PDB file of C-alpha atoms in Angstrom:
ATOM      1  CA  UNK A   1       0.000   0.000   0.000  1.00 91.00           C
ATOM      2  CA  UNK A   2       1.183   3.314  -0.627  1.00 97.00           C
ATOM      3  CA  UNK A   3       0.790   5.972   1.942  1.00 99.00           C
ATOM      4  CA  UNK A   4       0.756   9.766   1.047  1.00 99.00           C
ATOM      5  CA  UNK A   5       1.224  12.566   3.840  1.00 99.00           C
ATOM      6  CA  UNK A   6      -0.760  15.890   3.037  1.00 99.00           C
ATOM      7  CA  UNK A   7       1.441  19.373   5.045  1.00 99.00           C
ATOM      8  CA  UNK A   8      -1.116  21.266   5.169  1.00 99.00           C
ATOM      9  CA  UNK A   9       0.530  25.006   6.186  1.00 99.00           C
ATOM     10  CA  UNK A  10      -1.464  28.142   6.098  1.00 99.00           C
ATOM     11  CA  UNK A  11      -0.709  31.269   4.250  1.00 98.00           C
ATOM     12  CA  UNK A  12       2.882  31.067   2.570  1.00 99.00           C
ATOM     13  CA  UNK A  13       3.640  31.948  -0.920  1.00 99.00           C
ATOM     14  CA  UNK A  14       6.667  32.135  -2.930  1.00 99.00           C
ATOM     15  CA  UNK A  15       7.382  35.780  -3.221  1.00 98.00           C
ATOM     16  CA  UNK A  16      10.291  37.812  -4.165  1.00 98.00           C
ATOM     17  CA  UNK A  17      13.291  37.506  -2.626  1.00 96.00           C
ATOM     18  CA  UNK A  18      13.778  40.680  -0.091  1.00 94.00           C
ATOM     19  CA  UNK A  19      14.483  42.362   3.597  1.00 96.00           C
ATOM     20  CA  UNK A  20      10.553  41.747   3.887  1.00 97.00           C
ATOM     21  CA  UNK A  21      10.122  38.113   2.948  1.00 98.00           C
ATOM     22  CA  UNK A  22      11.506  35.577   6.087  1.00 98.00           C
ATOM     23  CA  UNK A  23      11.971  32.841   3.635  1.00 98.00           C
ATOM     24  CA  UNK A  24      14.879  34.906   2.316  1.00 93.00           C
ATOM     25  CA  UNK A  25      16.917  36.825   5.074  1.00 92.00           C
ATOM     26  CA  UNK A  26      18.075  33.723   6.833  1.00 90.00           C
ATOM     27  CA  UNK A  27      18.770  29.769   5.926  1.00 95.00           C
ATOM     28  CA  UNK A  28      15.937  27.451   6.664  1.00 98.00           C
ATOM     29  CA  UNK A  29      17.866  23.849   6.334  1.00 98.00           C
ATOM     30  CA  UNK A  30      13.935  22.104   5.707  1.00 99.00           C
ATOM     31  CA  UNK A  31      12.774  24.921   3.349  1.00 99.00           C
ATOM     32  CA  UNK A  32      15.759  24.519   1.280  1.00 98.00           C
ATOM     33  CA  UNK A  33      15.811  21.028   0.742  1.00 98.00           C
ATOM     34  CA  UNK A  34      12.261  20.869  -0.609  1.00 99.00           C
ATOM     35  CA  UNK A  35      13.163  23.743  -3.360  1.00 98.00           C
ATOM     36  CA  UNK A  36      16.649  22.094  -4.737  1.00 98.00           C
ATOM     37  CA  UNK A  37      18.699  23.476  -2.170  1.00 97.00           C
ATOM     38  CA  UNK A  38      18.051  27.088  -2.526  1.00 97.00           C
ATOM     39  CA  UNK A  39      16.487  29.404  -0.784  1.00 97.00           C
ATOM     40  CA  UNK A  40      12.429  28.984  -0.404  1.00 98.00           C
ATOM     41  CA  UNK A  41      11.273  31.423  -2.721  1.00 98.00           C
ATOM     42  CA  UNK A  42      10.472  32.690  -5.957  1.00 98.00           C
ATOM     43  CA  UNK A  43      13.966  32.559  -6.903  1.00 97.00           C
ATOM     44  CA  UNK A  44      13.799  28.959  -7.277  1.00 98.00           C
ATOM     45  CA  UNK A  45      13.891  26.548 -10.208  1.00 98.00           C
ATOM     46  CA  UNK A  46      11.215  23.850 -10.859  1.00 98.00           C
ATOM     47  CA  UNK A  47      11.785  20.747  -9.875  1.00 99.00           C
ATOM     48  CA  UNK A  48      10.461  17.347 -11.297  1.00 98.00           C
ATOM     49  CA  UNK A  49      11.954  13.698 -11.352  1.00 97.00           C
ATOM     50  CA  UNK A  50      10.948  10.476 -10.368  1.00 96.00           C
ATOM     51  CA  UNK A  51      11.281  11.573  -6.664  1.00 98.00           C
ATOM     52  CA  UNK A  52      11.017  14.932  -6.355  1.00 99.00           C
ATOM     53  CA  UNK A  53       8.683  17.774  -7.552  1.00 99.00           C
ATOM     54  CA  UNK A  54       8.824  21.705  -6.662  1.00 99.00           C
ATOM     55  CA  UNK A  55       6.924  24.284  -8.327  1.00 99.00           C
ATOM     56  CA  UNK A  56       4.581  27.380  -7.625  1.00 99.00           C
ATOM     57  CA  UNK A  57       1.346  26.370  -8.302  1.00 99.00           C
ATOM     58  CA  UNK A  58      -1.691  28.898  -8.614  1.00 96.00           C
ATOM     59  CA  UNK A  59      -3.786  29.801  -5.675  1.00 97.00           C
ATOM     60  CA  UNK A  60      -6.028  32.375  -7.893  1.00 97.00           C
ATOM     61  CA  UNK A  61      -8.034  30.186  -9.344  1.00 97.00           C
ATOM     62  CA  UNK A  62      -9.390  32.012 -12.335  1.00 94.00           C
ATOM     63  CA  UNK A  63     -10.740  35.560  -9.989  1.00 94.00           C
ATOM     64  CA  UNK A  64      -8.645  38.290  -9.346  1.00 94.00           C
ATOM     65  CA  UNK A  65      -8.352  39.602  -5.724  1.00 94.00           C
ATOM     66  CA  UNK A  66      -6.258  38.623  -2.788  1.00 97.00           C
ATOM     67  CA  UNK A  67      -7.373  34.567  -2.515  1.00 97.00           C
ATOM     68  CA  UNK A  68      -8.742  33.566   0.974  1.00 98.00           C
ATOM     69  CA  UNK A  69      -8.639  30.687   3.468  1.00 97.00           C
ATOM     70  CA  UNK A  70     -12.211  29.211   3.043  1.00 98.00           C
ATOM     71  CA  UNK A  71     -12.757  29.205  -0.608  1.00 98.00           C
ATOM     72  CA  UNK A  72      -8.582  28.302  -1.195  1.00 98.00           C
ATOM     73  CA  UNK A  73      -8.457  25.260   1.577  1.00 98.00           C
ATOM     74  CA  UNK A  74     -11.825  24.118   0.216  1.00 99.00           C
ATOM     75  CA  UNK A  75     -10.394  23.975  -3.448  1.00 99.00           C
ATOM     76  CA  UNK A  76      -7.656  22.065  -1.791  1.00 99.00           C
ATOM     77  CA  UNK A  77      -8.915  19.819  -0.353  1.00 99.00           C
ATOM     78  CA  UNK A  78     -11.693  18.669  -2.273  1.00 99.00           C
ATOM     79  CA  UNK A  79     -10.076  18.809  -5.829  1.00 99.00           C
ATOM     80  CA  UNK A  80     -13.012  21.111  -7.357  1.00 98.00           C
ATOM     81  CA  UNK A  81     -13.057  24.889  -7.738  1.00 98.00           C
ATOM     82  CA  UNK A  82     -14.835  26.827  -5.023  1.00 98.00           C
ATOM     83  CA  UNK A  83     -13.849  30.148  -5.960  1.00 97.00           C
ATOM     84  CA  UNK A  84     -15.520  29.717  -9.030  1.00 96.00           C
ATOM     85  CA  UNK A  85     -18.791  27.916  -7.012  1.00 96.00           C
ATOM     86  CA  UNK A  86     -18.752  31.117  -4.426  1.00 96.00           C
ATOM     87  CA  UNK A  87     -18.145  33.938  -7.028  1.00 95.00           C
ATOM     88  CA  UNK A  88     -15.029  35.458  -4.801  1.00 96.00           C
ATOM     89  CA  UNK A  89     -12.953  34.771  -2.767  1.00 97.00           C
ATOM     90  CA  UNK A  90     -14.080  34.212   0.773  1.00 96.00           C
ATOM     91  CA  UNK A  91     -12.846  33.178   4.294  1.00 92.00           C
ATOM     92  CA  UNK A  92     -11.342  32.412   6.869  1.00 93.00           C
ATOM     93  CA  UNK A  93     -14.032  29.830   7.609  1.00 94.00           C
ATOM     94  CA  UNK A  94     -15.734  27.826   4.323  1.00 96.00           C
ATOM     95  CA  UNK A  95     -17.971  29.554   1.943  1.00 97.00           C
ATOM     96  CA  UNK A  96     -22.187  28.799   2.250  1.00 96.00           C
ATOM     97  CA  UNK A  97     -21.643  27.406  -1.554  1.00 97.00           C
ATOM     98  CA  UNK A  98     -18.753  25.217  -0.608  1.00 98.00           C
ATOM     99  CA  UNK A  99     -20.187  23.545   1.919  1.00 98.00           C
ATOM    100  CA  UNK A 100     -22.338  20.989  -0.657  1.00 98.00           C
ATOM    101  CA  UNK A 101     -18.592  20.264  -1.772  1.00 98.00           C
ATOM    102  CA  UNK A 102     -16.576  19.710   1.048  1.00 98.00           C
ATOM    103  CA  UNK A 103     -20.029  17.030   2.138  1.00 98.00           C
ATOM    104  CA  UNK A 104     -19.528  15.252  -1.119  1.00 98.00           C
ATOM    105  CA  UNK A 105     -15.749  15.528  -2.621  1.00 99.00           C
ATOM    106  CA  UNK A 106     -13.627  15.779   0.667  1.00 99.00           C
ATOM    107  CA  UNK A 107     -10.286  14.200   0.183  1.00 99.00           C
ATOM    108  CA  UNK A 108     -11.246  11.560   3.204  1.00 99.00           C
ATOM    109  CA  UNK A 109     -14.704  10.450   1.392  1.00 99.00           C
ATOM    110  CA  UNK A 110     -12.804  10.140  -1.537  1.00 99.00           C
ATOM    111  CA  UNK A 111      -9.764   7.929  -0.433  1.00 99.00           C
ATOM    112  CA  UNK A 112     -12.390   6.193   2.050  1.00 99.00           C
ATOM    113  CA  UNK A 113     -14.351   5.204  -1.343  1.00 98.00           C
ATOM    114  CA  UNK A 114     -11.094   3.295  -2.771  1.00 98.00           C
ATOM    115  CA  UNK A 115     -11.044   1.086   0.224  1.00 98.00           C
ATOM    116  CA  UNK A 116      -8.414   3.031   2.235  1.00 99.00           C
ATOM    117  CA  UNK A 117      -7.679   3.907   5.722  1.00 98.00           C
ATOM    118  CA  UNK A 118      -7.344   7.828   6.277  1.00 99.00           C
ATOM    119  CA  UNK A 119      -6.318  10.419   9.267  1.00 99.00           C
ATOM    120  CA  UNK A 120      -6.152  13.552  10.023  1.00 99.00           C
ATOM    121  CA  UNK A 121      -3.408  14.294  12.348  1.00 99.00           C
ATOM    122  CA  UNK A 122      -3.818  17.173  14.038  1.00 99.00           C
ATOM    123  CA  UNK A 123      -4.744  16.711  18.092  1.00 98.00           C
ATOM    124  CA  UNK A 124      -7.219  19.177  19.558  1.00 97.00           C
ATOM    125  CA  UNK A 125      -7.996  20.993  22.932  1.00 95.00           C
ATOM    126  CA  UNK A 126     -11.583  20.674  24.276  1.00 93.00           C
ATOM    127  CA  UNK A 127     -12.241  24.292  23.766  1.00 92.00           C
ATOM    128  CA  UNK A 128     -11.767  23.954  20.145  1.00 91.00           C
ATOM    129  CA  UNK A 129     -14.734  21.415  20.165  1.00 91.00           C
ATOM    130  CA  UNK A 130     -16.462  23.901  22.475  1.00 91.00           C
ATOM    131  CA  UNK A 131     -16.311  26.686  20.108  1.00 88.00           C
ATOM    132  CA  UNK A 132     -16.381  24.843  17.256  1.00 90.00           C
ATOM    133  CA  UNK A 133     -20.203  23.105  18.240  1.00 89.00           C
ATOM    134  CA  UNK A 134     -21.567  26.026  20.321  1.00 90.00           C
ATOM    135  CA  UNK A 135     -21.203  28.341  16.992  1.00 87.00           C
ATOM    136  CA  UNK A 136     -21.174  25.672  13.825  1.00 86.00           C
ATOM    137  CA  UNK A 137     -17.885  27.118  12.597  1.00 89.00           C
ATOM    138  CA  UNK A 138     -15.735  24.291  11.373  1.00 95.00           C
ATOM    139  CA  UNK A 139     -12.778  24.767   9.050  1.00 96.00           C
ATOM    140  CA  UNK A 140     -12.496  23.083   6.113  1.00 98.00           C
ATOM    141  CA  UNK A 141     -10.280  20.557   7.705  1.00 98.00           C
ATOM    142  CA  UNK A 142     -12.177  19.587  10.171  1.00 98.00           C
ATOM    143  CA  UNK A 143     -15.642  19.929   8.386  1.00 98.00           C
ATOM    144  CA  UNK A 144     -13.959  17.318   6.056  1.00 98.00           C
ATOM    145  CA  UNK A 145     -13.544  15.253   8.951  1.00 98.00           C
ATOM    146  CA  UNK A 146     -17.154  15.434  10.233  1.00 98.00           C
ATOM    147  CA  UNK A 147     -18.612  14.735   6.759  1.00 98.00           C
ATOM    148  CA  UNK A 148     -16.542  11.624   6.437  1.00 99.00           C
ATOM    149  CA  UNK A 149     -16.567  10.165   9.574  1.00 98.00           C
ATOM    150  CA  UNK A 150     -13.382  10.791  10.209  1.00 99.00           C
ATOM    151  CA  UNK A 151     -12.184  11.290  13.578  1.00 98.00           C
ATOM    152  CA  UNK A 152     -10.919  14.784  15.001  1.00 98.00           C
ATOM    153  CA  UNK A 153      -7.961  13.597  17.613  1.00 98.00           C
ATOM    154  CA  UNK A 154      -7.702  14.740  20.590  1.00 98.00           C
ATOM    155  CA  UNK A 155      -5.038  15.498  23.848  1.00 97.00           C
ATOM    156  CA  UNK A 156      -5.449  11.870  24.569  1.00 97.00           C
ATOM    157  CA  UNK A 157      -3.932  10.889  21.097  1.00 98.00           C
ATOM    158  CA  UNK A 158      -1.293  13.588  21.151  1.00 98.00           C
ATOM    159  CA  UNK A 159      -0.367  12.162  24.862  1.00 97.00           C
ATOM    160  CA  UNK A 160       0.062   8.801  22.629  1.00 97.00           C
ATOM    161  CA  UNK A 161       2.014  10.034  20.200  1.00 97.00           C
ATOM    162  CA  UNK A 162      -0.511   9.120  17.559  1.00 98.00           C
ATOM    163  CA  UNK A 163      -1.326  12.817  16.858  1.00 99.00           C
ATOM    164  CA  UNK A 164       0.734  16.245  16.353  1.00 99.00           C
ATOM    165  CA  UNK A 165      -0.092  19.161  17.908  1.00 98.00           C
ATOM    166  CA  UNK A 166      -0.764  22.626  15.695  1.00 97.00           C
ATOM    167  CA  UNK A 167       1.712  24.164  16.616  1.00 98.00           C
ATOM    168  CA  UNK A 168       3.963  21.048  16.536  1.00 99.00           C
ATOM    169  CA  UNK A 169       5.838  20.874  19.988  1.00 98.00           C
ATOM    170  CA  UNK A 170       2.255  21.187  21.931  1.00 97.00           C
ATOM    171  CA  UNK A 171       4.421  24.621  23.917  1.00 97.00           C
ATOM    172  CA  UNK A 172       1.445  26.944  22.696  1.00 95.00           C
ATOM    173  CA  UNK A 173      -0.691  24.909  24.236  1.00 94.00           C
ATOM    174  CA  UNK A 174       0.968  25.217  27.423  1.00 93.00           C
ATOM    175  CA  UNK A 175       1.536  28.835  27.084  1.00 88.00           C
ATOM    176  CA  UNK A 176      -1.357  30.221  25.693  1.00 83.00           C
ATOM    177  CA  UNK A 177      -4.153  27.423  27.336  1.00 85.00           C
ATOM    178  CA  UNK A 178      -2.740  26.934  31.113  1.00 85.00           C
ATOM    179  CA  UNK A 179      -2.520  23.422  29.938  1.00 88.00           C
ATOM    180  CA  UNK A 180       0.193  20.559  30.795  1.00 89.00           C
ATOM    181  CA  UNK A 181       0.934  19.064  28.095  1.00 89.00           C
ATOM    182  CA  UNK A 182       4.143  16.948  27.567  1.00 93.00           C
ATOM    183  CA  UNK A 183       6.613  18.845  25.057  1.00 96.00           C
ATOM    184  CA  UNK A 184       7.837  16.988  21.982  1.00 98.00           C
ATOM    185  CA  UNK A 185      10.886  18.311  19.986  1.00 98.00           C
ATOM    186  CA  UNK A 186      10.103  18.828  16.575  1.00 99.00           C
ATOM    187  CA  UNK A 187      12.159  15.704  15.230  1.00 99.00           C
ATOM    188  CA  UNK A 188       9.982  13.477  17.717  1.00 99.00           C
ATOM    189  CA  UNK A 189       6.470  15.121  16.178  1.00 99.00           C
ATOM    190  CA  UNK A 190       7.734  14.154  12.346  1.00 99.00           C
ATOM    191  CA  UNK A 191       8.434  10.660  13.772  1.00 99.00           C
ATOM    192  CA  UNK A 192       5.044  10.461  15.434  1.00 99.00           C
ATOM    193  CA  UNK A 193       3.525  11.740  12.251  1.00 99.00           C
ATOM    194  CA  UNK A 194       5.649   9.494   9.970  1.00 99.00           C
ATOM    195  CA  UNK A 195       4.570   6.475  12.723  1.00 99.00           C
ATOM    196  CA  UNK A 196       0.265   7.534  11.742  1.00 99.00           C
ATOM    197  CA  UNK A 197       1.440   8.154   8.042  1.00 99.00           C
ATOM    198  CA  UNK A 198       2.452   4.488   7.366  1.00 98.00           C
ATOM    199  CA  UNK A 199      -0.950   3.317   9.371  1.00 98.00           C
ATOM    200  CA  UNK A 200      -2.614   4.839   6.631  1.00 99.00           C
ATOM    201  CA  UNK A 201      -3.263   5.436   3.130  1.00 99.00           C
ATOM    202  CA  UNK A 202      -3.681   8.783   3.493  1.00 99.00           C
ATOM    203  CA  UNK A 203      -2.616  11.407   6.422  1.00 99.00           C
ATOM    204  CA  UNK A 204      -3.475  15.283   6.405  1.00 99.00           C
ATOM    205  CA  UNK A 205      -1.838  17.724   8.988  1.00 99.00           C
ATOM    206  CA  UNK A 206      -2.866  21.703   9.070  1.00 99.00           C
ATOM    207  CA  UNK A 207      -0.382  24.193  10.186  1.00 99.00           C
ATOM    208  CA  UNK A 208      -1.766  27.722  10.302  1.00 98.00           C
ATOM    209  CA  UNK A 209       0.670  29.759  12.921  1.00 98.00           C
ATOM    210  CA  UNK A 210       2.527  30.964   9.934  1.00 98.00           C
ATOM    211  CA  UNK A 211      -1.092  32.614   8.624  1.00 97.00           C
ATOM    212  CA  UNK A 212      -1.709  34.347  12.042  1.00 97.00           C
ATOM    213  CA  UNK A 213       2.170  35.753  12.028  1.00 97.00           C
ATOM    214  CA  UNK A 214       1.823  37.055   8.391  1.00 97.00           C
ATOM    215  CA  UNK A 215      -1.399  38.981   9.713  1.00 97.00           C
ATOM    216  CA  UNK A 216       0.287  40.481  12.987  1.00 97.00           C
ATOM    217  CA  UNK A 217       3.385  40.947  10.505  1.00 96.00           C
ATOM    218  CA  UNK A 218       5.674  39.889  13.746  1.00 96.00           C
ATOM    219  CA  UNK A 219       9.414  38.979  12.591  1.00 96.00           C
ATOM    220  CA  UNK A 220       9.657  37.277  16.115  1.00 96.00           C
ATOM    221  CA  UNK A 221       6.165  34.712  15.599  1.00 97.00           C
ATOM    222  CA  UNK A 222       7.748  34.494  11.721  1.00 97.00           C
ATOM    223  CA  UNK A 223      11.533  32.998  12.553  1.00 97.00           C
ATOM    224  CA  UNK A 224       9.645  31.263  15.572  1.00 97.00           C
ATOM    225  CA  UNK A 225       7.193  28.957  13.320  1.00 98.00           C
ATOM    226  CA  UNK A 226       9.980  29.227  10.513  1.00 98.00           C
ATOM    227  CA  UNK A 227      12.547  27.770  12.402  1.00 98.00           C
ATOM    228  CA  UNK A 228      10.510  25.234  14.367  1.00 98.00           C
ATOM    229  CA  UNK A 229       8.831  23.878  10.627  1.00 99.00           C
ATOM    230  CA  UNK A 230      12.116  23.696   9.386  1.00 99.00           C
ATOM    231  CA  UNK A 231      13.207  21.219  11.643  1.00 99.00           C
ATOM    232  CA  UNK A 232      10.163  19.594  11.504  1.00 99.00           C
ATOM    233  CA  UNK A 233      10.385  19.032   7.790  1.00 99.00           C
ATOM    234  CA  UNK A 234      13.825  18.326   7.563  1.00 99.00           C
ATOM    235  CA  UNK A 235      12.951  15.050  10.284  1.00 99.00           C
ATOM    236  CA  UNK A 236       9.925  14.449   7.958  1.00 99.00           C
ATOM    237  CA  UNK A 237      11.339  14.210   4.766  1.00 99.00           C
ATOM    238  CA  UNK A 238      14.062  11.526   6.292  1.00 99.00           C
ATOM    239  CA  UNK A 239      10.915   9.380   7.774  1.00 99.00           C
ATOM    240  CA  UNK A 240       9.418  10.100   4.230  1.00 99.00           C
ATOM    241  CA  UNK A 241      12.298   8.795   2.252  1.00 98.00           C
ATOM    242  CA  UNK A 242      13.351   5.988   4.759  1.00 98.00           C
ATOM    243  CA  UNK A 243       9.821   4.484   5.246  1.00 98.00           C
ATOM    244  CA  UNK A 244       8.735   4.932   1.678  1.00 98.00           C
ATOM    245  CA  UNK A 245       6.203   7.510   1.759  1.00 99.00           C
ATOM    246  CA  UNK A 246       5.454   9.835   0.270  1.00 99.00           C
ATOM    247  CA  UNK A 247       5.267  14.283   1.465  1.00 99.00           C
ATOM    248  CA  UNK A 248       2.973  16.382  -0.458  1.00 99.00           C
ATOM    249  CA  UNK A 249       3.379  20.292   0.806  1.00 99.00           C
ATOM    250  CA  UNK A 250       1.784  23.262  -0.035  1.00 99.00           C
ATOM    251  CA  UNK A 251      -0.336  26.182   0.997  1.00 99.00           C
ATOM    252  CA  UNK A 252      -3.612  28.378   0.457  1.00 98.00           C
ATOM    253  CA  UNK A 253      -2.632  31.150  -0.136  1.00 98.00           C
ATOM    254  CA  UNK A 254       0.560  34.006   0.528  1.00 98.00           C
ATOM    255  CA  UNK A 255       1.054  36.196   3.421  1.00 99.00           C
ATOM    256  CA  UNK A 256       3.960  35.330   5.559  1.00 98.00           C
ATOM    257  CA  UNK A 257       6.031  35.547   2.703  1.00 98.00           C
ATOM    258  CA  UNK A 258       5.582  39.512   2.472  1.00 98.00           C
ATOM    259  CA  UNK A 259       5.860  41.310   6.173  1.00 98.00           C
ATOM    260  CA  UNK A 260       5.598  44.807   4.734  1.00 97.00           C
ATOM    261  CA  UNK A 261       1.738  44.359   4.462  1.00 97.00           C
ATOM    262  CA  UNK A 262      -0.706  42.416   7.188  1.00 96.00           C
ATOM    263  CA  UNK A 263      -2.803  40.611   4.027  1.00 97.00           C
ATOM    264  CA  UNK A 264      -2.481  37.661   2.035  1.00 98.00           C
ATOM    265  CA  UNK A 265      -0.707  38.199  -1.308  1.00 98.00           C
ATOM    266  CA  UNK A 266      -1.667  37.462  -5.168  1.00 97.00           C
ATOM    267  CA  UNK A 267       2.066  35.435  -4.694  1.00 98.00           C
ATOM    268  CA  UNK A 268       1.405  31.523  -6.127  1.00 98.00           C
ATOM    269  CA  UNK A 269       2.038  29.071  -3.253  1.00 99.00           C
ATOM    270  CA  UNK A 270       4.597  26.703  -3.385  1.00 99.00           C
ATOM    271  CA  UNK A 271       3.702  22.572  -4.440  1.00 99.00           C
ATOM    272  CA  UNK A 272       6.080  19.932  -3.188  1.00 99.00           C
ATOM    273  CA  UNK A 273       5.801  15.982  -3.449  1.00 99.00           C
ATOM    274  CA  UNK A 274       9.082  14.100  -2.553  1.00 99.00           C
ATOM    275  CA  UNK A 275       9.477  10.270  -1.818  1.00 98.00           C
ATOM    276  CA  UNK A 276       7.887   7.093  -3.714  1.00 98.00           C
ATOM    277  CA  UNK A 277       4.650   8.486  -5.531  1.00 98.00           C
ATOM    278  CA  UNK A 278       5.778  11.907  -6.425  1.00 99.00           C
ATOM    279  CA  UNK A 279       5.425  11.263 -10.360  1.00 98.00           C
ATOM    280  CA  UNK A 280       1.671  10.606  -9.262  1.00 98.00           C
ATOM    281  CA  UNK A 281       1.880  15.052  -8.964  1.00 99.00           C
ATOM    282  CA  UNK A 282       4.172  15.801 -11.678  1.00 98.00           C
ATOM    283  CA  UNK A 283       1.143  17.704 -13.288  1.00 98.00           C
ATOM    284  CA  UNK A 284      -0.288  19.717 -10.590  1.00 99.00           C
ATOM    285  CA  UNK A 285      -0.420  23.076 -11.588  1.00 98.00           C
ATOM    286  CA  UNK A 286      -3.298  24.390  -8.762  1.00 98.00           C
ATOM    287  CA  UNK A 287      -5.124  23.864  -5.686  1.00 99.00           C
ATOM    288  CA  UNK A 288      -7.703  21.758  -7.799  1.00 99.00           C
ATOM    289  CA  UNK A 289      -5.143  19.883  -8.921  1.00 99.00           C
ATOM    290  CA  UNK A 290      -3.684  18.240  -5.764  1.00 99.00           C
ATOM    291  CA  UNK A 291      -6.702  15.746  -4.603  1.00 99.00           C
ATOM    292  CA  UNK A 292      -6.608  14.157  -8.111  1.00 99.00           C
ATOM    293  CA  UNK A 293      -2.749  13.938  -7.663  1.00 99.00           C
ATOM    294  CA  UNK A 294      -3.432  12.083  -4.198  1.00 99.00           C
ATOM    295  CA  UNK A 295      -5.881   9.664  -6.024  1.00 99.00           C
ATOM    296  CA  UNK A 296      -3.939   8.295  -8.963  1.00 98.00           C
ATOM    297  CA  UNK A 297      -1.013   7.947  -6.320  1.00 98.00           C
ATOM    298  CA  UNK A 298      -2.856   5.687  -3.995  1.00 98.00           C
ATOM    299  CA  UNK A 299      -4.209   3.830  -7.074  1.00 93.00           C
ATOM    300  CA  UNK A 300      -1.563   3.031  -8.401  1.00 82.00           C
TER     301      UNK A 300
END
């Protein structure tokens, strides 16, 4: 069976190279190995062989206007054009006219209707569910998961190790929440996430700090969830290529990449697929294009 692992992270783009753009200023080891060795941004060459694929991919989807989070992540992760459905871009949370979609073309329902196991990988805090019930507002994510029957995981699988906290480590929880939670280094998360990857067909985890520190344009939140993914990723890919699996990364939508200004950017977002299926994505050109990408890899 193959097994594909979907990085989900929130709000990067590949911009121009600058004293503005934190992919740029300093090295970021992980970054730089999924774009050739170079530094992560617009700057770098395409990339696509048997076991490796980088390009910037389009996030615009046909409308002009700064793209969003609900109408993007639903495009995503459904494989069908939502901008288009909604007429605009919209967000943060998913568009009335997406949610039809996300019901009947998530990326769970779809690999659960080959047969396959999925996951979504992210562990949350009981005041997400909370919120999340007491006012309907579900990402797209986790909407996914409810329309699929696909479990939402929570402290007790992240105290397992058979879940990864948002922000990673699980310190923000701690910080931010009064909670107790056990901190992992980032090399032990990619394990634990490369451990639920090869359970599965099919593994999805959301990272979204790096949307909130584009908005707040804070240089200290930026290098903080910069440095932290980049250790993460560089763990991830080794898991990825020692195990067999196979990394899909990519984004929304820009903002982080461009600190002068607190919105998203027109900037296309960056597509990666390293390890055993990454031919499967040679093609994938836009959001819409990555579900199909996942689908012919796991049917193959």
């Amino acid at each position: 069976m193959n097994h594909i692992l979907l990085v989900f992270i929130d709000g990067i783009g590949l911009g121009p190279a600058g004293e503005f753009n934190p992919f740029s200023v300093r090295a970021l080891p992980g970054f730089e190995y999924l774009s050739g060795g170079v530094p992560f941004d617009e700057t770098a060459s395409e990339i696509v062989n048997s076991r490796h694929v980088f390009r910037p991919i389009d996030a615009g989807l046909g409308l002009s206007g700064l793209p969003q989070s609900g109408t993007g992540q639903a495009s995503l992760f459904t494989g069908v054009n939502c901008v288009e459905t909604a007429g605009r871009h919209y967000g943060p949370f998913p568009h009335s006219s997406s949610l039809p979609t996300i019901a009947s073309h998530n990326v769970f329902s779809q690999v659960k209707s080959l047969g396959l196991n999925v996951a979504f990988a992210n562990a949350y805090p009981p005041i997400f569910f909370e919120y999340a019930q007491k006012r309907n507002r579900w990402s797209v994510t986790t909407r996914s998961c409810l329309d699929s029957d696909t479990r939402i995981r929570t402290l007790d699988d992240l105290k397992i190790g058979q879940a990864v906290a948002a922000d990673i480590t699980g310190r923000r929880l701690n910080d931010h929440l009064g909670l107790q939670i056990q901190i992992r280094s980032e090399e032990e998360a990619a394990i634990n996430l490369a451990d639920l990857t090869y359970q599965n067909a099919f593994t999805a985890f959301e990272y979204f700090h790096t949307d909130k520190a584009g908005h707040a344009r804070s240089w200290e939140e930026a290098e903080k969830c910069l440095w932290s993914l980049s250790s993460f990723l560089t763990s991830l890919v080794e898991e990825t290529l020692t195990r067999g699996l196979t990394l899909v990364l990519t984004s929304d939508h820009g903002n982080l990449e461009n600190l002068e200004i607190k919105t998203h950017t027109e900037n296309p977002v960056p597509f990666v697929a390293i390890g055993k299926q990454a031919t499967a994505f040679s093609d994938v050109r836009s959001l819409v294009d990555v579900v199909p990408g996942v689908l012919a890899a796991l049917s193959s």
